[in-house]
Coordinates of C-alpha atoms in Angstrom, one line a residue:
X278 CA 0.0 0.0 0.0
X279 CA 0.8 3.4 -0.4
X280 CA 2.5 5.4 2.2
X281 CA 3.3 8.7 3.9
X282 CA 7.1 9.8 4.7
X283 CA 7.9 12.2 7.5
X284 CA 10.5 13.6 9.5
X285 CA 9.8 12.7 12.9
X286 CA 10.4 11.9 16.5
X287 CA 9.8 8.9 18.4
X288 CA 6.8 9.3 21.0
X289 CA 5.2 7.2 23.2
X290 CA 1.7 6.7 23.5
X291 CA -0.3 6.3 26.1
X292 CA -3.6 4.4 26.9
X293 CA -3.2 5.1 30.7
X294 CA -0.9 7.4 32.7
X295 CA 3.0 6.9 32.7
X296 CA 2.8 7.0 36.5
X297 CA 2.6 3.1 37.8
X298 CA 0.2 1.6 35.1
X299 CA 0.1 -1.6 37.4
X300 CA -1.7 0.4 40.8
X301 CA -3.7 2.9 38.4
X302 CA -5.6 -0.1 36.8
X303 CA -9.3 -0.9 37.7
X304 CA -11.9 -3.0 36.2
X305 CA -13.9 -0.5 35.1
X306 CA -11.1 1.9 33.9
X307 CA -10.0 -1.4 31.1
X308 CA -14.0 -1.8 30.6
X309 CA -14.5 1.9 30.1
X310 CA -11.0 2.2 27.4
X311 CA -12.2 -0.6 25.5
X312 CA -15.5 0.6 25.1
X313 CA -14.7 4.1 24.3
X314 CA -11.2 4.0 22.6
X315 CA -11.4 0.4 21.9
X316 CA -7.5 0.2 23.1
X317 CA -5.7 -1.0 26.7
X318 CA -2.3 -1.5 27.7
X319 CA -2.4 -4.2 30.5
X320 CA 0.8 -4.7 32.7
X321 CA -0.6 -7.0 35.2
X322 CA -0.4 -10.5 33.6
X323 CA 2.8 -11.7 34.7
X324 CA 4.9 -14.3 33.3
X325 CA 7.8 -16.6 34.4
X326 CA 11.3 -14.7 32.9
X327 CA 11.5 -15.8 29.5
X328 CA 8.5 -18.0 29.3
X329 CA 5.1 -17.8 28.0
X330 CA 4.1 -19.5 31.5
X331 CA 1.5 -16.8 33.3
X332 CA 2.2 -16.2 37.1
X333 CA -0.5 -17.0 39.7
X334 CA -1.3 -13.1 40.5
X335 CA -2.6 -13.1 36.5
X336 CA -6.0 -14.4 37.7
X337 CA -8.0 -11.8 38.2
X338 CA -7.0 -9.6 35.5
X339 CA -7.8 -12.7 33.3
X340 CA -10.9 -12.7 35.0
X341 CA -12.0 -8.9 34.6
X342 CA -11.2 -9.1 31.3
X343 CA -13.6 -12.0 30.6
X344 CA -16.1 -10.3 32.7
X345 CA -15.8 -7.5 30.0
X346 CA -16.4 -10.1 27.2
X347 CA -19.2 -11.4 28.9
X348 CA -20.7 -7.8 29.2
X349 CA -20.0 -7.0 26.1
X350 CA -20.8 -10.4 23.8
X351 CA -20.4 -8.2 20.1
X352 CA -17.0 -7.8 21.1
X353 CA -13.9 -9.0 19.2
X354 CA -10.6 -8.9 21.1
X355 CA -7.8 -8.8 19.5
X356 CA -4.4 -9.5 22.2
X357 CA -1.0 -8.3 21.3
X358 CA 2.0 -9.5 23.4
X359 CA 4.8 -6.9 23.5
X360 CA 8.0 -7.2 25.2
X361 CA 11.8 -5.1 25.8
X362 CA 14.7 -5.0 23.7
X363 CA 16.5 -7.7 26.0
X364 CA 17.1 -10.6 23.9
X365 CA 17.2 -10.8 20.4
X366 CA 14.2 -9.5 17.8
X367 CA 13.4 -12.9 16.4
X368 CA 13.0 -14.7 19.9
X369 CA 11.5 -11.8 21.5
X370 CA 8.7 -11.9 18.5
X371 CA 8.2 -15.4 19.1
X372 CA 7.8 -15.2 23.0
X373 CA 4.9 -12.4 22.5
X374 CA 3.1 -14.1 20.0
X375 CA 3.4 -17.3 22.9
X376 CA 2.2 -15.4 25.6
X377 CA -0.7 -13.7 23.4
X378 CA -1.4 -17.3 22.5
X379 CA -1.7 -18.1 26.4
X380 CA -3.6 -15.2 27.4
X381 CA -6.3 -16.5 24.8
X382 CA -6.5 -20.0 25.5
X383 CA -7.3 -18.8 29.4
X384 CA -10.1 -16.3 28.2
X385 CA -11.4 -19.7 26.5
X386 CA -11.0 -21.7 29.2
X387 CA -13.1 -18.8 31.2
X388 CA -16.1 -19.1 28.5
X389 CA -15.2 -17.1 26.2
X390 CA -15.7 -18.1 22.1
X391 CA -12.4 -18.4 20.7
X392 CA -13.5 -17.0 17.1
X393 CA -14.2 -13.8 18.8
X394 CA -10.6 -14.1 20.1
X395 CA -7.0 -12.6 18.0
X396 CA -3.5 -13.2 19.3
X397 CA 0.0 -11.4 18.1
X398 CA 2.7 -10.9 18.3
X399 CA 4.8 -7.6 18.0
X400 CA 8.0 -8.3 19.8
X401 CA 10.5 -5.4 21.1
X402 CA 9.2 -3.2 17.8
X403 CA 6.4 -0.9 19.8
X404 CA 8.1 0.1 22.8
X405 CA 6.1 3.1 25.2
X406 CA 9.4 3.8 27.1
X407 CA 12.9 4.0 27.0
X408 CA 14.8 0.0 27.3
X409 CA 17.6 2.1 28.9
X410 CA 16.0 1.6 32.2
X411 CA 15.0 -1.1 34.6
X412 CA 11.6 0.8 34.9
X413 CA 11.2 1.7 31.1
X414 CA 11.7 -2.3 30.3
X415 CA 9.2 -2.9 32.7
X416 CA 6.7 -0.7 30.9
X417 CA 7.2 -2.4 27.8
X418 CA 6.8 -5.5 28.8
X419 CA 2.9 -5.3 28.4
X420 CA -0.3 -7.0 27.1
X421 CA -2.6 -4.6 24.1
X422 CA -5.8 -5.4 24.3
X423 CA -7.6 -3.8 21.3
X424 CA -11.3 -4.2 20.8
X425 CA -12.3 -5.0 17.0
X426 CA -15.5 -5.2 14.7
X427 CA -15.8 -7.9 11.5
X428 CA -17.8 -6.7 9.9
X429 CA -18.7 -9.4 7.1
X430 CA -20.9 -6.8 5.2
X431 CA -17.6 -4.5 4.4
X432 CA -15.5 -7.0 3.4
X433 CA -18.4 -8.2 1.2
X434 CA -18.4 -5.2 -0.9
X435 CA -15.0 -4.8 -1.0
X436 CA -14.8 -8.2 -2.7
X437 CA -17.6 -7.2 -4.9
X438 CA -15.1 -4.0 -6.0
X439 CA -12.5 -6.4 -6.4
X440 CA -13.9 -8.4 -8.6
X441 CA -15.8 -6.2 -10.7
X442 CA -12.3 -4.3 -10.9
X443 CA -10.7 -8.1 -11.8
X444 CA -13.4 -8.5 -14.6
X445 CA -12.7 -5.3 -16.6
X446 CA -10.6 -5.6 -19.5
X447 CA -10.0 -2.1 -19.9
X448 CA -10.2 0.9 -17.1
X449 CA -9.0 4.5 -17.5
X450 CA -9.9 7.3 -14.9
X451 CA -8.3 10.7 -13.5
X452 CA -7.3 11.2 -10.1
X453 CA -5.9 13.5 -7.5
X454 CA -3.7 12.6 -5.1
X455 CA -2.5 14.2 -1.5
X456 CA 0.4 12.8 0.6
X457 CA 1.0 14.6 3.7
X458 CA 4.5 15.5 5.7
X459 CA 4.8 15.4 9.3
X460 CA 7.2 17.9 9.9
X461 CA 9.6 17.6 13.6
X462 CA 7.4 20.6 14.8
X463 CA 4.0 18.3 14.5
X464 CA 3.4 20.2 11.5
X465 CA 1.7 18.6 8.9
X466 CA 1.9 19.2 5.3
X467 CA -0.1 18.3 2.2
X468 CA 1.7 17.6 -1.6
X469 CA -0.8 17.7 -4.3
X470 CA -0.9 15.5 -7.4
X471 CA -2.8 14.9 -9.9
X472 CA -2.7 12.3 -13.2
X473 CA -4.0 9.7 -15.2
X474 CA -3.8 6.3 -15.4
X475 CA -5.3 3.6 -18.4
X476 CA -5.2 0.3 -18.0
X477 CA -5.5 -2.8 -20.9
X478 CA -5.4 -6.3 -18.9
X479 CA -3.4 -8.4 -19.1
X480 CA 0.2 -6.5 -19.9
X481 CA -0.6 -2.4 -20.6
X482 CA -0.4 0.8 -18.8
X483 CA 0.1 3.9 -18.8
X484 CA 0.1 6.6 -15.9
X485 CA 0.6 10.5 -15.7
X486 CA 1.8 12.0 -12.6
X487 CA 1.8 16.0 -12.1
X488 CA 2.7 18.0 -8.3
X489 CA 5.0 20.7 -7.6
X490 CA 8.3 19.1 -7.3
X491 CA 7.4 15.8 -10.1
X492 CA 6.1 15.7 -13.7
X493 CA 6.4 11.9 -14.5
X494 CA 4.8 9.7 -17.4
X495 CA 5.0 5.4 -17.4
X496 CA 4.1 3.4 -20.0
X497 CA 4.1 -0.3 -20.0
X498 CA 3.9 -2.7 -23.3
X499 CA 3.8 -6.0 -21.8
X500 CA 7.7 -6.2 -22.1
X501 CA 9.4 -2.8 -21.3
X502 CA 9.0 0.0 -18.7
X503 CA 9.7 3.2 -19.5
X504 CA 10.2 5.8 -17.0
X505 CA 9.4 9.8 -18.5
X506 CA 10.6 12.3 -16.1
X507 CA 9.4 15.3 -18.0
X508 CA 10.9 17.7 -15.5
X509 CA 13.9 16.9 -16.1
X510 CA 13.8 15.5 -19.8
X511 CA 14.8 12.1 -18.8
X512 CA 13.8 8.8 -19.2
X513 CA 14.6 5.2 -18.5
X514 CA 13.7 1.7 -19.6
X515 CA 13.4 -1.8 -17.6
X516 CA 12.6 -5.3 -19.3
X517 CA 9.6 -6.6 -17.3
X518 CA 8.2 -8.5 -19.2
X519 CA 4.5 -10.1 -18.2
X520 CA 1.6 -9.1 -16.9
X521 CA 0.4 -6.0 -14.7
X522 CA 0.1 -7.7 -11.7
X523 CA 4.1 -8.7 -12.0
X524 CA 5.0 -5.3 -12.8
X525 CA 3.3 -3.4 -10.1
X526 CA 5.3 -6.4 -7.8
X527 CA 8.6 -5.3 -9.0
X528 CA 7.9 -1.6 -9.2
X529 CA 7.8 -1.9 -5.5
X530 CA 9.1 -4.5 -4.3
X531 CA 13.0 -4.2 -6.5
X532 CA 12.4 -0.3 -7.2
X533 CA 10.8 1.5 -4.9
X534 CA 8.6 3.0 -7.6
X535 CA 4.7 2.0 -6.6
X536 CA 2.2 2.8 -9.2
X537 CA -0.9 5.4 -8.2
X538 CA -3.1 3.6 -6.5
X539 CA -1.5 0.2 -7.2
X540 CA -3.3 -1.8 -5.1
X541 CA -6.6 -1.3 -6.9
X542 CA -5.0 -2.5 -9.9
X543 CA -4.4 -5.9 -9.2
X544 CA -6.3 -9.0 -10.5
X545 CA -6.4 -9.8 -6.6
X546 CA -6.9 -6.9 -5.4
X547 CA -8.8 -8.1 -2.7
X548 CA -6.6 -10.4 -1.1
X549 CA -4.1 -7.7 -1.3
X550 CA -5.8 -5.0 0.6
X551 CA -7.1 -7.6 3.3
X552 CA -3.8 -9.4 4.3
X553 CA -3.0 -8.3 8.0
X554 CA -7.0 -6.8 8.1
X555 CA -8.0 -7.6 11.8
X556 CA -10.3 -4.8 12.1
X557 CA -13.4 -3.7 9.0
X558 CA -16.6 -1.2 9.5
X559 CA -19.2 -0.9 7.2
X560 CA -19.6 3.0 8.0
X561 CA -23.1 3.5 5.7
X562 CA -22.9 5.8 2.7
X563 CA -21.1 8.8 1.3
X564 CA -21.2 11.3 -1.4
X565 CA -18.0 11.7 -3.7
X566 CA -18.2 13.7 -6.7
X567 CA -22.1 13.4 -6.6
X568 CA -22.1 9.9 -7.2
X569 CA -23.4 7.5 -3.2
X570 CA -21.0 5.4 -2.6
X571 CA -20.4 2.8 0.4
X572 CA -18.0 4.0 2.8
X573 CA -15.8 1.0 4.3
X574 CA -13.1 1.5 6.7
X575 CA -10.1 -1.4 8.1
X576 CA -7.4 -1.7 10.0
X577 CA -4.4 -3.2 10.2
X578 CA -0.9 -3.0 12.4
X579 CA 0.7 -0.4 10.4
X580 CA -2.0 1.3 8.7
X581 CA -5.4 2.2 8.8
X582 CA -7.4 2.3 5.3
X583 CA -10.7 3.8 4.2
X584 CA -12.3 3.5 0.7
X585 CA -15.4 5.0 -0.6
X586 CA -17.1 2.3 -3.2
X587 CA -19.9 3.6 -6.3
X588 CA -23.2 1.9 -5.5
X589 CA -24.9 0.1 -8.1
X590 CA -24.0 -2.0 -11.3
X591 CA -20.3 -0.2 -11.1
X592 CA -18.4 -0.6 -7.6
X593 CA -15.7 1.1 -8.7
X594 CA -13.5 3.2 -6.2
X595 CA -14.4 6.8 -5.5
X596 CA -11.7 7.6 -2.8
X597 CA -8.6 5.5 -0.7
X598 CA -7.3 7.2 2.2
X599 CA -4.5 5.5 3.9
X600 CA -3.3 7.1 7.4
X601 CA 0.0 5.6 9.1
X602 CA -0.4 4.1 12.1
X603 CA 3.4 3.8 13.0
X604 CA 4.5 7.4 12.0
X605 CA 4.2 10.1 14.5
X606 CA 1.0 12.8 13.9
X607 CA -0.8 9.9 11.4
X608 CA 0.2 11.3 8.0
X609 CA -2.0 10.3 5.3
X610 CA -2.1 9.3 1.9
X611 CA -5.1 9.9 -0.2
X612 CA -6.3 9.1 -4.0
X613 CA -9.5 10.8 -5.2
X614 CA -10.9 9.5 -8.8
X615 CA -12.9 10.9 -11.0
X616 CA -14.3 10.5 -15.0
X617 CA -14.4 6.7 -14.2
X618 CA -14.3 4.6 -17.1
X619 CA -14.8 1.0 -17.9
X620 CA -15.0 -1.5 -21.1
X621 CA -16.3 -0.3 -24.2
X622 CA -16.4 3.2 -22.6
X623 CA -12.4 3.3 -22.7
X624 CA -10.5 5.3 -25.4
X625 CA -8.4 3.0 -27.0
X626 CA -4.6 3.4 -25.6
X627 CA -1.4 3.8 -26.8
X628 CA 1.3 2.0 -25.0
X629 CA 4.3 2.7 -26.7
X630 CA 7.2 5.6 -25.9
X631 CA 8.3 7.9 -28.5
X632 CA 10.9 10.2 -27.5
X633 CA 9.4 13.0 -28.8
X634 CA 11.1 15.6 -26.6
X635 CA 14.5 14.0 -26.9
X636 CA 14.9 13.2 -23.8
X637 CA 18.6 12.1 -22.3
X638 CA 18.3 8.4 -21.5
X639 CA 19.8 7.1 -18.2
X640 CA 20.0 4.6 -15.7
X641 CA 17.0 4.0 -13.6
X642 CA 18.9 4.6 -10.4
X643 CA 19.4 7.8 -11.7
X644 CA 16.4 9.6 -12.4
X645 CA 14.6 7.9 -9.3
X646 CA 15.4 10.7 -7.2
X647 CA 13.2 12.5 -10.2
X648 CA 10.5 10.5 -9.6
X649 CA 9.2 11.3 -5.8
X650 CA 7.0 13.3 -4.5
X651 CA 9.3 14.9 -2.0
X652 CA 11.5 18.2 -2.4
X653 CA 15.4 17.1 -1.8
X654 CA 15.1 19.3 1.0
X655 CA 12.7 16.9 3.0
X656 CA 14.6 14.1 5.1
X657 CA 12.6 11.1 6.2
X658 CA 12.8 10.7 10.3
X659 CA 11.7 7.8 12.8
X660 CA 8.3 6.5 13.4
X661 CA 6.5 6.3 16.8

């Protein structure tokens, strides 16, 4: 998926005070945080050093929080294990994804359905408080419990988008495009964009890109890439040959050049924008360039995602806003389409480059830093 850069700070944040978590907890303070910001940090349930083995003194916090099932039955809780720095990344992963795994066979065991139950895993990589410090280790050594929703109806018409988007031969549509900054003063800033993109499945593209600091074109044939930077009068070219799917893969994955809205491009798009999805709304409608559309919104570790989907016989998307969940001040990244077009309504393409400008070609590595939507002047920082 698409992301946001910024130049930031690392913060901790809080679900409870800093000041002894362990003696400020109540029952009804972890009822009342799950059931109004659906997230609680829980540094009660003790385990043996090293071990996924929960201490005797657990009990009744693995009690009060089944009581809050049980009071609660619509709930999903999702339980992620977090621990210090001590110890190496890998084994420290392991050993929270084992003691989420515990904590959730003891809500069972207390009556609670395991289907409405999610255990992870995330290691030393979210830490609240300094590992410098006997006390700071302490605090990260802690149990997130984060309430969900599944909600099968969003997911349902995200599929239906999916497919529809799948079954269309040819697809070509405007968009415009905002990627905001986090600057190390918490200020945020927006970069505009705007383009074009036509699509002819299996193995042709071609994509516009216009903001203030880039002015790129990309055509695809089903065998080469070419790269235009028109700012610059320069372009590039990269055998990959096959289909769209595999060249929005390498784009990303070997350059570090994703397509607009790449995601929604792909045969499987669906399966794409679900993996790592523990969290979907079905928020009712919304209104994007006149046309009602289904809003649906999901979550996932390192992201958050809303799209806005056109009701009726064409579920194409409207909107795609994606807000960082990892980065400090929750930049976003947001695609807005418009003049939507589908099959037989699609102007036939032309996929080939002709160097009409006379551009200077060059290596690819060298006109990427042409190609982004940041100024040179912006520096990318640390996340949370």
């Amino acid at each position: 998926m698409a992301g946001a850069l910024l130049a930031g700070t690392n913060t901790p944040s809080w679900s409870q005070s800093m000041t002894d978590p362990v003696n400020r907890y109540s029952k009804e303070s972890m009822q009342q945080a799950l059931q109004t910001r659906e997230q609680y940090d829980v540094h009660g349930l003790s385990f043996d050093t090293g071990q996924s083995t929960l201490q005797p003194s657990a009990k009744p916090l693995l009690d009060d929080i089944a009581t809050a099932l049980k009071n609660f039955p619509d709930w999903g809780l999702r339980i992620v294990g977090h621990t210090d720095a001590s110890g190496s990344a890998e084994s420290n992963e392991r050993l929270s994804l084992e003691r989420a795994d515990t904590i959730k066979a003891a809500l069972v065991e207390r009556g609670i359905d395991g289907g409405k139950l999610l255990a992870a895993g995330a290691g030393q990589n979210r830490p609240i408080a300094s590992n410098e410090t006997d006390e700071g280790r302490a605090l990260n050594r802690r149990v997130e419990l984060m309430r969900f929703t599944d909600s099968a109806e969003a997911k349902k018409l995200l599929k239906a988008m999916s497919d529809y988007l799948a079954a269309q031969k040819a697809i070509s549509f405007e968009y415009d495009a905002n990627l905001q900054v986090v600057t190390n003063s918490d200020q945020k800033l927006g970069l505009a964009s705007s383009g074009t993109v036509s699509l002819s499945r299996p193995d042709k593209v071609h994509t516009t890109r216009s903001g203030g600091f880039v002015d790129v074109e990309s055509l695809f044939d089903g065998k080469t890439l070419t790269l235009l930077g028109k700012n610059v009068n320069k372009y590039t070219q990269v055998e990959i040959p096959g289909t769209v799917d595999h060249l929005v893969d390498e784009l990303k994955d070997k350059y570090g050049l994703p397509l607009p809205a790449a995601d929604l491009l792909l045969t499987n798009a669906y399966d794409e924008l679900v993996q790592g999805v523990y969290d979907s709304k079905d928020l009712g409608s919304g209104v994007i360039h006149g046309a009602e559309c289904d809003s649906l919104a999901f979550r996932k570790d390192d992201v958050d995602f809303q799209i806005w989907v056109a009701q009726g016989a064409q579920p194409h998307p409207c909107r795609l806003v994606i807000t960082s969940r990892l980065v400090k001040g929750g930049p976003e990244y947001s695609v807005q389409i418009r003049n939507w077009k589908s099959g037989d309504g699609v102007m036939p393409g032309d996929f080939s480059f002709k160097n009409s400008t006379n551009a200077e070609k060059i290596d690819v590595n060298d006109l990427k830093g042409s190609l982004g939507e940041l100024p040179e002047n912006f520096v990318g920082g640390q996340g949370k």
